[in-house]
mmCIF file with all atom_site columns, C-alpha atoms in Angstrom:
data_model
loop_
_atom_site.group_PDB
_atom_site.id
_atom_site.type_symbol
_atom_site.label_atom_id
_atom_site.label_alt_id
_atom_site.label_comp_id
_atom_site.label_asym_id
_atom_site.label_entity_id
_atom_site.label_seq_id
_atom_site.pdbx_PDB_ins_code
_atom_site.Cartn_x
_atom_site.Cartn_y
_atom_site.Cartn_z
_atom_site.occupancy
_atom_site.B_iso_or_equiv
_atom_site.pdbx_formal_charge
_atom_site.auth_seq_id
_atom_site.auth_comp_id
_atom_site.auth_asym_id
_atom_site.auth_atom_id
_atom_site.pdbx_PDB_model_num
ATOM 1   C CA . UNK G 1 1   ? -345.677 102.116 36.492 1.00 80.00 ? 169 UNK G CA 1
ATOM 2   C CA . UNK G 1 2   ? -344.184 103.762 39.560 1.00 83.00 ? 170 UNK G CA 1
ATOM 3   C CA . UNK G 1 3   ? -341.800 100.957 40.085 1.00 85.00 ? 171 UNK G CA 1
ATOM 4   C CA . UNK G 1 4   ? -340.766 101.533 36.365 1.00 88.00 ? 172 UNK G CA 1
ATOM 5   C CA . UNK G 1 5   ? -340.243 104.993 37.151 1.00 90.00 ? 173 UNK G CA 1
ATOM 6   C CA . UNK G 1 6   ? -338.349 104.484 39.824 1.00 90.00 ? 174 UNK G CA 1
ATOM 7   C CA . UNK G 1 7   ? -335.593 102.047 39.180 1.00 90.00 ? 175 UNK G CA 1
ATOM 8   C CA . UNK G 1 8   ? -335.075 104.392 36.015 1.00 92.00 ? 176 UNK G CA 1
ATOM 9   C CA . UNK G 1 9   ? -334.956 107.314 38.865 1.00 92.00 ? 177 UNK G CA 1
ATOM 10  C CA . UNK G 1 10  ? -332.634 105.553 40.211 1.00 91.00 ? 178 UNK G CA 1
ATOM 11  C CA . UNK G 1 11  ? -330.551 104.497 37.258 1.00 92.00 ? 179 UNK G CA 1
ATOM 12  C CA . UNK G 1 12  ? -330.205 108.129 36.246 1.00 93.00 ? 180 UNK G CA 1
ATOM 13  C CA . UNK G 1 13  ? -328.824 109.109 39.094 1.00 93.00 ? 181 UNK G CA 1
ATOM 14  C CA . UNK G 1 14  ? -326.096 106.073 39.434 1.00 93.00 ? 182 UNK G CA 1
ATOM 15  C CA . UNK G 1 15  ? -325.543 107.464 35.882 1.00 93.00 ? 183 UNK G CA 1
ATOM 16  C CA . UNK G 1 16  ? -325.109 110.667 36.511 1.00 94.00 ? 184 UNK G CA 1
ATOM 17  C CA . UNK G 1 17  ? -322.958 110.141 39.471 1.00 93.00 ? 185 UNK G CA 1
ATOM 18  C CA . UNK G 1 18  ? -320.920 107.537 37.424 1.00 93.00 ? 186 UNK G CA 1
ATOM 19  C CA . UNK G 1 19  ? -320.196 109.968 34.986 1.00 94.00 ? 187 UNK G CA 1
ATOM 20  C CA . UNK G 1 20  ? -319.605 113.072 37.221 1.00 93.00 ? 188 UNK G CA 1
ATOM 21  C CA . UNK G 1 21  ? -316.710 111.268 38.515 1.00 93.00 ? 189 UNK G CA 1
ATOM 22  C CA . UNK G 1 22  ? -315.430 110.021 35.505 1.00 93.00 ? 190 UNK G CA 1
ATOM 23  C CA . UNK G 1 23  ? -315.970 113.995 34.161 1.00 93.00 ? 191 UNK G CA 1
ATOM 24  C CA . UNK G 1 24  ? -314.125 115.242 37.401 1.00 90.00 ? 192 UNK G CA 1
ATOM 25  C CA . UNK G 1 25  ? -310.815 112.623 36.794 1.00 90.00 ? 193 UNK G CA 1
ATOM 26  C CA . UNK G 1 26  ? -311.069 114.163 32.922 1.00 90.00 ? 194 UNK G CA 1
ATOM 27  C CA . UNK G 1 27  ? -310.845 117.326 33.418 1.00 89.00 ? 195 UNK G CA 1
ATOM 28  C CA . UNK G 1 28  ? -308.470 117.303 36.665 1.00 86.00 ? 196 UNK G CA 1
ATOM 29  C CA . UNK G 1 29  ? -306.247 115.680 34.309 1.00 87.00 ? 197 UNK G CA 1
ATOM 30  C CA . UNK G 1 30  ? -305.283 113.057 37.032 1.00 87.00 ? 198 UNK G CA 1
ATOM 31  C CA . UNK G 1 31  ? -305.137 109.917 34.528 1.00 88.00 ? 199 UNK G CA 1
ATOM 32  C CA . UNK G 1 32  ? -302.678 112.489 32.318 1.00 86.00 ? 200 UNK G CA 1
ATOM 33  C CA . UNK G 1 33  ? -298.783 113.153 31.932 1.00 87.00 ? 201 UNK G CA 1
ATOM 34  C CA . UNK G 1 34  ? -296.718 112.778 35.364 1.00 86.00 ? 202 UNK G CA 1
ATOM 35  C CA . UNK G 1 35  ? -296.388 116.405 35.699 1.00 85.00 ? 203 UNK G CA 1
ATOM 36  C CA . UNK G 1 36  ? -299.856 117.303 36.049 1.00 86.00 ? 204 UNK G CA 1
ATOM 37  C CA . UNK G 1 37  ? -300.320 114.575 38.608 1.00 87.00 ? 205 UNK G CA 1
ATOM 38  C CA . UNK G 1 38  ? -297.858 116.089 40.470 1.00 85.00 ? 206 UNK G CA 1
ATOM 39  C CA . UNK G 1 39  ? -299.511 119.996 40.166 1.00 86.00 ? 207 UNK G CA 1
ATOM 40  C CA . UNK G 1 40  ? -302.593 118.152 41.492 1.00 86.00 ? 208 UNK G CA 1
ATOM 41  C CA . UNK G 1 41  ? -301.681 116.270 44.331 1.00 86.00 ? 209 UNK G CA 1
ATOM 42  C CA . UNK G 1 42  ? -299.469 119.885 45.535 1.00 86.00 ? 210 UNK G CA 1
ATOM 43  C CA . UNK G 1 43  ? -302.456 121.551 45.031 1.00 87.00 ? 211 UNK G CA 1
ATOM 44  C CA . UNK G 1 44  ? -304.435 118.849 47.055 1.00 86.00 ? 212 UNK G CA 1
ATOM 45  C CA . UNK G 1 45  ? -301.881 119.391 49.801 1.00 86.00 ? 213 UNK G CA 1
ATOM 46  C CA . UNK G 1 46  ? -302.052 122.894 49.860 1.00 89.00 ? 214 UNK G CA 1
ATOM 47  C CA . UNK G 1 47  ? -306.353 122.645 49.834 1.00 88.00 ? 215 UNK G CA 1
ATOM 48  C CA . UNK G 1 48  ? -307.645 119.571 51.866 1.00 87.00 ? 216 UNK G CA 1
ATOM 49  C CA . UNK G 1 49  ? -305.776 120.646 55.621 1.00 85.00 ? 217 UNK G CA 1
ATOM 50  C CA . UNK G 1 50  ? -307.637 123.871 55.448 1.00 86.00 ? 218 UNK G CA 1
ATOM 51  C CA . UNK G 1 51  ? -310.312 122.783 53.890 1.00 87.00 ? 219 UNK G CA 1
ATOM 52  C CA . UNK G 1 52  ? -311.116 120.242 56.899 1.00 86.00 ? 220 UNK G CA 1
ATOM 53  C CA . UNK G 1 53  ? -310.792 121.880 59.473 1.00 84.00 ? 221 UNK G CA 1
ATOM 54  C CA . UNK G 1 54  ? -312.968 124.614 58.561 1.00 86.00 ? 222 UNK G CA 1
ATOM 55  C CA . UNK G 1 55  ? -315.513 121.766 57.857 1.00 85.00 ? 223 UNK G CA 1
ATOM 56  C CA . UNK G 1 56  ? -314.662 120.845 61.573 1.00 83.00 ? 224 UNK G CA 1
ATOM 57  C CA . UNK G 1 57  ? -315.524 123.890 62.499 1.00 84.00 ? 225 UNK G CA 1
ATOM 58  C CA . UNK G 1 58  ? -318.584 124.113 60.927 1.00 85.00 ? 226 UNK G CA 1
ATOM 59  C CA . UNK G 1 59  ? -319.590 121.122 62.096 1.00 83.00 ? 227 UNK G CA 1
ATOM 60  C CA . UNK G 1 60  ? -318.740 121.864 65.742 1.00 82.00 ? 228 UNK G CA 1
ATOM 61  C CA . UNK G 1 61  ? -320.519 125.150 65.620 1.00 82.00 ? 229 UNK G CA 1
ATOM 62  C CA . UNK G 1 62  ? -323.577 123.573 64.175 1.00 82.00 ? 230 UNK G CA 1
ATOM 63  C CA . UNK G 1 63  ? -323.880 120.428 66.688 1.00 80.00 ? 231 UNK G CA 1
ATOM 64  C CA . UNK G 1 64  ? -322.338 122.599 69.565 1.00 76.00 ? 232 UNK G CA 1
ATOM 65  C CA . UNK G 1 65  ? -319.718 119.860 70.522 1.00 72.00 ? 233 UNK G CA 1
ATOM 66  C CA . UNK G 1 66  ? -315.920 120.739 70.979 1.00 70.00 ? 234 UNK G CA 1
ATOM 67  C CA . UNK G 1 67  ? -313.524 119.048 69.390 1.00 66.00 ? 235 UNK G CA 1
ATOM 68  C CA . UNK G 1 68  ? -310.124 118.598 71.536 1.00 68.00 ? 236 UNK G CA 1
ATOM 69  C CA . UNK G 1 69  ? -307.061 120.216 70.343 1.00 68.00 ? 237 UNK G CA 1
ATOM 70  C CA . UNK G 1 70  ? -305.246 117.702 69.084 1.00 71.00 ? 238 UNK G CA 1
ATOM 71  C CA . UNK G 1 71  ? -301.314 118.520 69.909 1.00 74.00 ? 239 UNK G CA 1
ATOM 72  C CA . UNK G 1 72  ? -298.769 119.550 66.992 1.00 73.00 ? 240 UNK G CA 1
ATOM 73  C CA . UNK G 1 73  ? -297.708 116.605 65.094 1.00 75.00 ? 241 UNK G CA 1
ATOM 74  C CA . UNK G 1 74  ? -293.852 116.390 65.672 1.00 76.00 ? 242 UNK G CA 1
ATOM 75  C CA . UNK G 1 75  ? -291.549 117.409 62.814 1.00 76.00 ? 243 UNK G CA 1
ATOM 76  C CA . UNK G 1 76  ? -288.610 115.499 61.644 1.00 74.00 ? 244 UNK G CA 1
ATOM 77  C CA . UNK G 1 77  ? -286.158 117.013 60.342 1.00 73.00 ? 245 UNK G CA 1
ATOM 78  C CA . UNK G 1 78  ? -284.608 113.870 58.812 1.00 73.00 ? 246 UNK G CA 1
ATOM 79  C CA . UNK G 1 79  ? -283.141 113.900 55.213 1.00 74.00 ? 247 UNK G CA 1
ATOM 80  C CA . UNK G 1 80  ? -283.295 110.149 54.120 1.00 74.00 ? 248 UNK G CA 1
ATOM 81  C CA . UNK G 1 81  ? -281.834 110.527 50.321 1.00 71.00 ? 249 UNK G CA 1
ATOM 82  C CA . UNK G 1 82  ? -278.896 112.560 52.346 1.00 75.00 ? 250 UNK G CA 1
ATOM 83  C CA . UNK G 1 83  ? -278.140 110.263 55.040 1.00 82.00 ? 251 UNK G CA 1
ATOM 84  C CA . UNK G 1 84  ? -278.310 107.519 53.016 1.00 84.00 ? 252 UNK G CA 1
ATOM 85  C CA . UNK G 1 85  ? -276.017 108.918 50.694 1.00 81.00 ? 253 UNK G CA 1
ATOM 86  C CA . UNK G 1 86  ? -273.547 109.699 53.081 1.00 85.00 ? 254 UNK G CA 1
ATOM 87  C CA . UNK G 1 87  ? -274.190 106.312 54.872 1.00 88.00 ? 255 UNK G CA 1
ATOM 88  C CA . UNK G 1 88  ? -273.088 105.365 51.598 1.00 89.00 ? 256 UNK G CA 1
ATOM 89  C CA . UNK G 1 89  ? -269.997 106.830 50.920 1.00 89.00 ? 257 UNK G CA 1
ATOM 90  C CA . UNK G 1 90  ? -269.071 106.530 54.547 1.00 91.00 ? 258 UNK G CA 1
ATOM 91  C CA . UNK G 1 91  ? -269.418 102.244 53.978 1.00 93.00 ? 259 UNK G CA 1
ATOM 92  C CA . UNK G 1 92  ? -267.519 102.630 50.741 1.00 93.00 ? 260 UNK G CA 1
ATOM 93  C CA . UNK G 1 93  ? -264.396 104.454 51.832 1.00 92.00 ? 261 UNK G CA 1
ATOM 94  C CA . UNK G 1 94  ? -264.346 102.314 55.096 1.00 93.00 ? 262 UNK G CA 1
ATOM 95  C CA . UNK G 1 95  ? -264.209 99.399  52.582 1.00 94.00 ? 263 UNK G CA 1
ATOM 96  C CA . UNK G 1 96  ? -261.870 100.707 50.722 1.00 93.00 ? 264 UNK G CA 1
ATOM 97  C CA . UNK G 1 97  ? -259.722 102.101 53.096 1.00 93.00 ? 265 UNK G CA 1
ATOM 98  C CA . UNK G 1 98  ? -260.152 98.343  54.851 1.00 94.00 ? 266 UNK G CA 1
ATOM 99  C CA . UNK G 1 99  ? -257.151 96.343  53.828 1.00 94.00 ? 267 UNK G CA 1
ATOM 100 C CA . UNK G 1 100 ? -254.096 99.113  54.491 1.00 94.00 ? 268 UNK G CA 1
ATOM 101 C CA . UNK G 1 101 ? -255.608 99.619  57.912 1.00 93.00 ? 269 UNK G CA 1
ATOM 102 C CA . UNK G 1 102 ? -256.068 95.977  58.960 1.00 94.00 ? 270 UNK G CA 1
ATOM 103 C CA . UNK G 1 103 ? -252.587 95.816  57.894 1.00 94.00 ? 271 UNK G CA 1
ATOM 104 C CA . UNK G 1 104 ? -251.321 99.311  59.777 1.00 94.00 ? 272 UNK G CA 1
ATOM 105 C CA . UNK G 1 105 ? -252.767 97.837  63.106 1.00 94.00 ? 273 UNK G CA 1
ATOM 106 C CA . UNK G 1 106 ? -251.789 94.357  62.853 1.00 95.00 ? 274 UNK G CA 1
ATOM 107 C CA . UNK G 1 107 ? -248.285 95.539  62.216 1.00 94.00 ? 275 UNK G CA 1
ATOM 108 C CA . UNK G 1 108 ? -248.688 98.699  65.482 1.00 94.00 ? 276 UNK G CA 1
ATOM 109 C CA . UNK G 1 109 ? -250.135 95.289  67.205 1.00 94.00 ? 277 UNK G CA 1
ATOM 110 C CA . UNK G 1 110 ? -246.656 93.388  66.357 1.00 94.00 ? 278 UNK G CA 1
ATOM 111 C CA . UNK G 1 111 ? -244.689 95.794  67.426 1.00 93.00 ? 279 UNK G CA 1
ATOM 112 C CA . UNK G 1 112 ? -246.378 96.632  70.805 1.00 94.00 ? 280 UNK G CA 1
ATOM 113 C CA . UNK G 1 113 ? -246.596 92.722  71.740 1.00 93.00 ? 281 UNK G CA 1
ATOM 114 C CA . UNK G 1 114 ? -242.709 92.479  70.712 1.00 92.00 ? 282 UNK G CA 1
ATOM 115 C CA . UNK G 1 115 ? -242.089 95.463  73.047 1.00 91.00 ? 283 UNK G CA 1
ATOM 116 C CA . UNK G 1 116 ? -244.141 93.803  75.714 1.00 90.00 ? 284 UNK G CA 1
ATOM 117 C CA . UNK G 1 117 ? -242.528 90.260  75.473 1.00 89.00 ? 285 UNK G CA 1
ATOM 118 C CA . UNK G 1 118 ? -238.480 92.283  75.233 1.00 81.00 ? 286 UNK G CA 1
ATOM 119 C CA . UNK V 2 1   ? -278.756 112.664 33.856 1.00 69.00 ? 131 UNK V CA 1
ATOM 120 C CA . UNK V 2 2   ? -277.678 114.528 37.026 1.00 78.00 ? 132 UNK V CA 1
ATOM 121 C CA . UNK V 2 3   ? -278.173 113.565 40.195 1.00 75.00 ? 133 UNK V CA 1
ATOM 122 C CA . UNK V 2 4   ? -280.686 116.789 40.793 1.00 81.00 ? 134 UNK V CA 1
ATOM 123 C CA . UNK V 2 5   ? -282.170 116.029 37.666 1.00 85.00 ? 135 UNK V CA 1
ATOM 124 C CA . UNK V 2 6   ? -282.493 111.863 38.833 1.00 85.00 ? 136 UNK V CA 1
ATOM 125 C CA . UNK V 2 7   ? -283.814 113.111 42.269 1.00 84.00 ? 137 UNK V CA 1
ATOM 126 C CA . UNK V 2 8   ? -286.825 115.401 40.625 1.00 86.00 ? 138 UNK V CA 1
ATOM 127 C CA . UNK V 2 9   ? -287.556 112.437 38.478 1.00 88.00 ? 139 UNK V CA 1
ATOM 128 C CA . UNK V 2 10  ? -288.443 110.115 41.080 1.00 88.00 ? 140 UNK V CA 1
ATOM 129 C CA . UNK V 2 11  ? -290.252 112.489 42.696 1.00 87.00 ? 141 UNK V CA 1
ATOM 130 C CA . UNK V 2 12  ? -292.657 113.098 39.905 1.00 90.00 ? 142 UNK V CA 1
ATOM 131 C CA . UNK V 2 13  ? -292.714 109.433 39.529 1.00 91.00 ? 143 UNK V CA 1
ATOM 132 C CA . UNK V 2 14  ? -293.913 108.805 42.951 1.00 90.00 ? 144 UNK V CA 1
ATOM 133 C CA . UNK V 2 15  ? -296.368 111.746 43.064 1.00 89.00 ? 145 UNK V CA 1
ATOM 134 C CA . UNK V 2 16  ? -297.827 110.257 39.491 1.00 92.00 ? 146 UNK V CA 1
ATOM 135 C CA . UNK V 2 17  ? -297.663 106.819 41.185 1.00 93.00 ? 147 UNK V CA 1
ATOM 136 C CA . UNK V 2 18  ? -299.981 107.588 44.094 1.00 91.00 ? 148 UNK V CA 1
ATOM 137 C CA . UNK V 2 19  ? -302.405 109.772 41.797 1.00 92.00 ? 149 UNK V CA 1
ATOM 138 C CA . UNK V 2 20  ? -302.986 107.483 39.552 1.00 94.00 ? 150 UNK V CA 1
ATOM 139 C CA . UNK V 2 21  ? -303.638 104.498 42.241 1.00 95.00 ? 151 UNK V CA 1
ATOM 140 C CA . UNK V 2 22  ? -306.044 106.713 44.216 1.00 93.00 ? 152 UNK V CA 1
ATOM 141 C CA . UNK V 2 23  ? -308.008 107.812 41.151 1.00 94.00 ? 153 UNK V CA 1
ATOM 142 C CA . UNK V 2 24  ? -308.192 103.823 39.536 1.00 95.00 ? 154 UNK V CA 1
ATOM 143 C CA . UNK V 2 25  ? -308.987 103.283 43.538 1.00 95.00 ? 155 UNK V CA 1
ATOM 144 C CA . UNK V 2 26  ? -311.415 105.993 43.431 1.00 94.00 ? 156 UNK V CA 1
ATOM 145 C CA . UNK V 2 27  ? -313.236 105.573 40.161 1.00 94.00 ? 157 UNK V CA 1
ATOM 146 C CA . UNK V 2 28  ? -313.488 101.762 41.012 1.00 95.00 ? 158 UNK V CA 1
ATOM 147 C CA . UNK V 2 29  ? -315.116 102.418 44.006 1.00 95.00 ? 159 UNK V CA 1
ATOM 148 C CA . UNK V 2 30  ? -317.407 104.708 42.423 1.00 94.00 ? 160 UNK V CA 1
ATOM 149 C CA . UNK V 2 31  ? -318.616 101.935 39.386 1.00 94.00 ? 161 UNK V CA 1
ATOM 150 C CA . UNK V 2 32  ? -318.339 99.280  42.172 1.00 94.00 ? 162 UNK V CA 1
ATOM 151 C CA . UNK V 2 33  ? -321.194 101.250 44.419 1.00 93.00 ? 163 UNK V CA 1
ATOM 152 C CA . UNK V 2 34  ? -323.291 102.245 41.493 1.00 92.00 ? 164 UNK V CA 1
ATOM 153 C CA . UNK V 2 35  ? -323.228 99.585  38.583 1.00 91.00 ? 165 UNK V CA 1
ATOM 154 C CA . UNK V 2 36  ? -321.159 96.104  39.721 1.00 92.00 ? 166 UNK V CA 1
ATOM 155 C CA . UNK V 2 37  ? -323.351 95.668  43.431 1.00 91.00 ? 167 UNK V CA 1
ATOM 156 C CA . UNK V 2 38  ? -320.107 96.265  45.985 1.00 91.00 ? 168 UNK V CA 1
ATOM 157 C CA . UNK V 2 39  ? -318.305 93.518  44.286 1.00 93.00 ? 169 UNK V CA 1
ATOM 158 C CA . UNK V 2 40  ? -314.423 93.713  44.910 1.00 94.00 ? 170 UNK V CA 1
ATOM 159 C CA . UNK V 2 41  ? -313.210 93.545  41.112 1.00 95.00 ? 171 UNK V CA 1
ATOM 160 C CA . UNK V 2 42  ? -313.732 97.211  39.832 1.00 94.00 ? 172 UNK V CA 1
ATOM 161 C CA . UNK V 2 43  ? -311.328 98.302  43.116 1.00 95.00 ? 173 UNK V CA 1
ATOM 162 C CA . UNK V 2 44  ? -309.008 96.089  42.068 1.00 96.00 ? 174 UNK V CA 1
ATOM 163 C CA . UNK V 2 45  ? -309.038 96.569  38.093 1.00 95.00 ? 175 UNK V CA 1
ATOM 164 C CA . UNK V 2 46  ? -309.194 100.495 38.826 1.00 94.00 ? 176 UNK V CA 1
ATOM 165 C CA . UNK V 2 47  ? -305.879 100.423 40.917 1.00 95.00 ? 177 UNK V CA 1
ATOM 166 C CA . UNK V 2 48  ? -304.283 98.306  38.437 1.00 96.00 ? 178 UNK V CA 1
ATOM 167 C CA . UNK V 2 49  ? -305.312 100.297 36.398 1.00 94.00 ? 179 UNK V CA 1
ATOM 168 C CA . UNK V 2 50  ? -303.683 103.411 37.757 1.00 94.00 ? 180 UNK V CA 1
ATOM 169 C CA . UNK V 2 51  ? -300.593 101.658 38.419 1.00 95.00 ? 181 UNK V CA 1
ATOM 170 C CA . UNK V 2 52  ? -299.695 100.119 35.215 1.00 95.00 ? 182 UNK V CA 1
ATOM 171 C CA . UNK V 2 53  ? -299.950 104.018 33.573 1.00 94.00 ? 183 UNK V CA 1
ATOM 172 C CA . UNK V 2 54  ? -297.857 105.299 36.191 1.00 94.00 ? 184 UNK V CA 1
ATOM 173 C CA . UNK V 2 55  ? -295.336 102.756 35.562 1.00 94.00 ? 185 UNK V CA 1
ATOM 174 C CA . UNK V 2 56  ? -295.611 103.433 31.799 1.00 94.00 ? 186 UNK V CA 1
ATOM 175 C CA . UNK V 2 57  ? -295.315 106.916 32.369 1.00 92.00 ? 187 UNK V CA 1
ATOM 176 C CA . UNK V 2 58  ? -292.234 106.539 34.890 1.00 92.00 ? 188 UNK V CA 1
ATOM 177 C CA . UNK V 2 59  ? -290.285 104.237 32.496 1.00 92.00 ? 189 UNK V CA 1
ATOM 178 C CA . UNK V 2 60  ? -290.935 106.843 29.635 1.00 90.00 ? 190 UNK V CA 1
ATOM 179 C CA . UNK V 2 61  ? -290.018 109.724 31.608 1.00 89.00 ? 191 UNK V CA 1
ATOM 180 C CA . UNK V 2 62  ? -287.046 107.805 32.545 1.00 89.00 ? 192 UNK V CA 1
ATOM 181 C CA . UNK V 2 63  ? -285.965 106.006 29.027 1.00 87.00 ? 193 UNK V CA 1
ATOM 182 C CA . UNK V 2 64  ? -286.433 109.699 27.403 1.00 81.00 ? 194 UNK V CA 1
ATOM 183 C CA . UNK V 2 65  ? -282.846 111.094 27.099 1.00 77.00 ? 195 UNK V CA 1
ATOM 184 C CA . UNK V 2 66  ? -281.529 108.218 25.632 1.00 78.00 ? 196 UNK V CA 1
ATOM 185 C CA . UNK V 2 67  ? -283.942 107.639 23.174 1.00 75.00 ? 197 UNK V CA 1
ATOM 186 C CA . UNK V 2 68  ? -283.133 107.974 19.557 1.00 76.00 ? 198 UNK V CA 1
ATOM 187 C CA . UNK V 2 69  ? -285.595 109.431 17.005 1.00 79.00 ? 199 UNK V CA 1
ATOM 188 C CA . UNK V 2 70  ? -284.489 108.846 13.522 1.00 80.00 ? 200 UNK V CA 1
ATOM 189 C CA . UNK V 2 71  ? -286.468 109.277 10.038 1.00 82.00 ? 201 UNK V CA 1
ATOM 190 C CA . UNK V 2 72  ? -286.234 107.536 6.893  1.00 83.00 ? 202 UNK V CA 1
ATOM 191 C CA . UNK V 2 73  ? -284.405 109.387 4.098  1.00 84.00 ? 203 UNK V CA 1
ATOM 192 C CA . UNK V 2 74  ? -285.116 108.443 0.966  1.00 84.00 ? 204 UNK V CA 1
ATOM 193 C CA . UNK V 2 75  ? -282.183 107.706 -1.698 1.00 83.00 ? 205 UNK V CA 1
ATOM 194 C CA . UNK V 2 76  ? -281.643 110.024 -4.332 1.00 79.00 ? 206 UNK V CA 1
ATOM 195 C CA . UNK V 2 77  ? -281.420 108.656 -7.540 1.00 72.00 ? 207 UNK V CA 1
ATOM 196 C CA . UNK V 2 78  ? -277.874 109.526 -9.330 1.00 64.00 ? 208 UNK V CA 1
#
């Protein structure tokens, strides 16, 4: 009887688990249209940082242990879709540009080494 | 499409991308713990999951301005 009882205890509560989660990705929205994925995951950003460390805190004020301040995590200030973009363009005119200044040089080239060998 | 326009579209596409992986992720962890005994599958099904409707929803957002959406007209009879 008690064994009965609990293995359906314990069903219930995988259950209800099971479907709180499935509940919580419904109503988030987070299996939905691409927009609201992306209002959730800003949202997330803005929440969770906070969110932790005032859980840290909590949890250092309750077990009386410091945490270490952790230094500043460097910020780049690097632009990938613009440098690559300009990478680009700088490759392409290069390219382009290529031929008439292989032949400008090769002709400045000439006419040094005939001015050398006069 | 501009190249503003491009740029926000990837964006949104990579955001959706990484929702929808950690949720399949997520809820597959959830049904692996409680129903399927820690087995591996439900991870795996769950972030395939996610992925193949963010790459549905990526190729619509991205197919959408060129899409044409006609109706049938029926012939009037003379």
């Amino acid at each position: 009887m008690v064994p009965r009882v609990w293995s359906l205890m314990r069903f219930l509560i995988k259950g209800s688990v099971a479907g709180g989660a499935v509940y919580l990705v419904y109503d988030q929205e987070l299996l939905g249209p691409s927009d609201k994925s992306q209002a959730v995951l800003q949202k997330a950003e803005e929440v969770v940082p906070p969110a932790m460390y005032q859980f840290s805190q909590y949890v250092c004020e309750q077990t009386g242990l410091k945490m270490p301040q952790l230094p500043a995590p460097p910020k780049f200030n690097f632009h990938i879709r613009d440098t690559w973009n300009s990478g680009i363009i700088t490759v392409m005119s290069a390219l382009s540009v290529a031929p008439s200044k292989a032949c400008e040089y090769s002709k400045e080239g000439w006419e040094y080494l005939k001015e050398r060998t006069k | 499409m501009s190249d503003s326009e491009l740029g926000r579209k990837w964006d949104r596409c990579m955001a959706d991308t990484v929702v929808k992986i950690g949720t399949g992720f997520g809820l597959g962890l959830v049904f692996s713990l409680t129903f399927f005994k820690r087995r591996m599958w439900p991870l795996a099904f769950g972030s395939g999951m996610g992925l193949g409707m963010a790459y549905s929803n990526c190729q619509h957002d991205f197919q959408a301005p060129y899409l044409l959406h006609g109706k049938y007209v029926k012939e009037q009879e003379q």
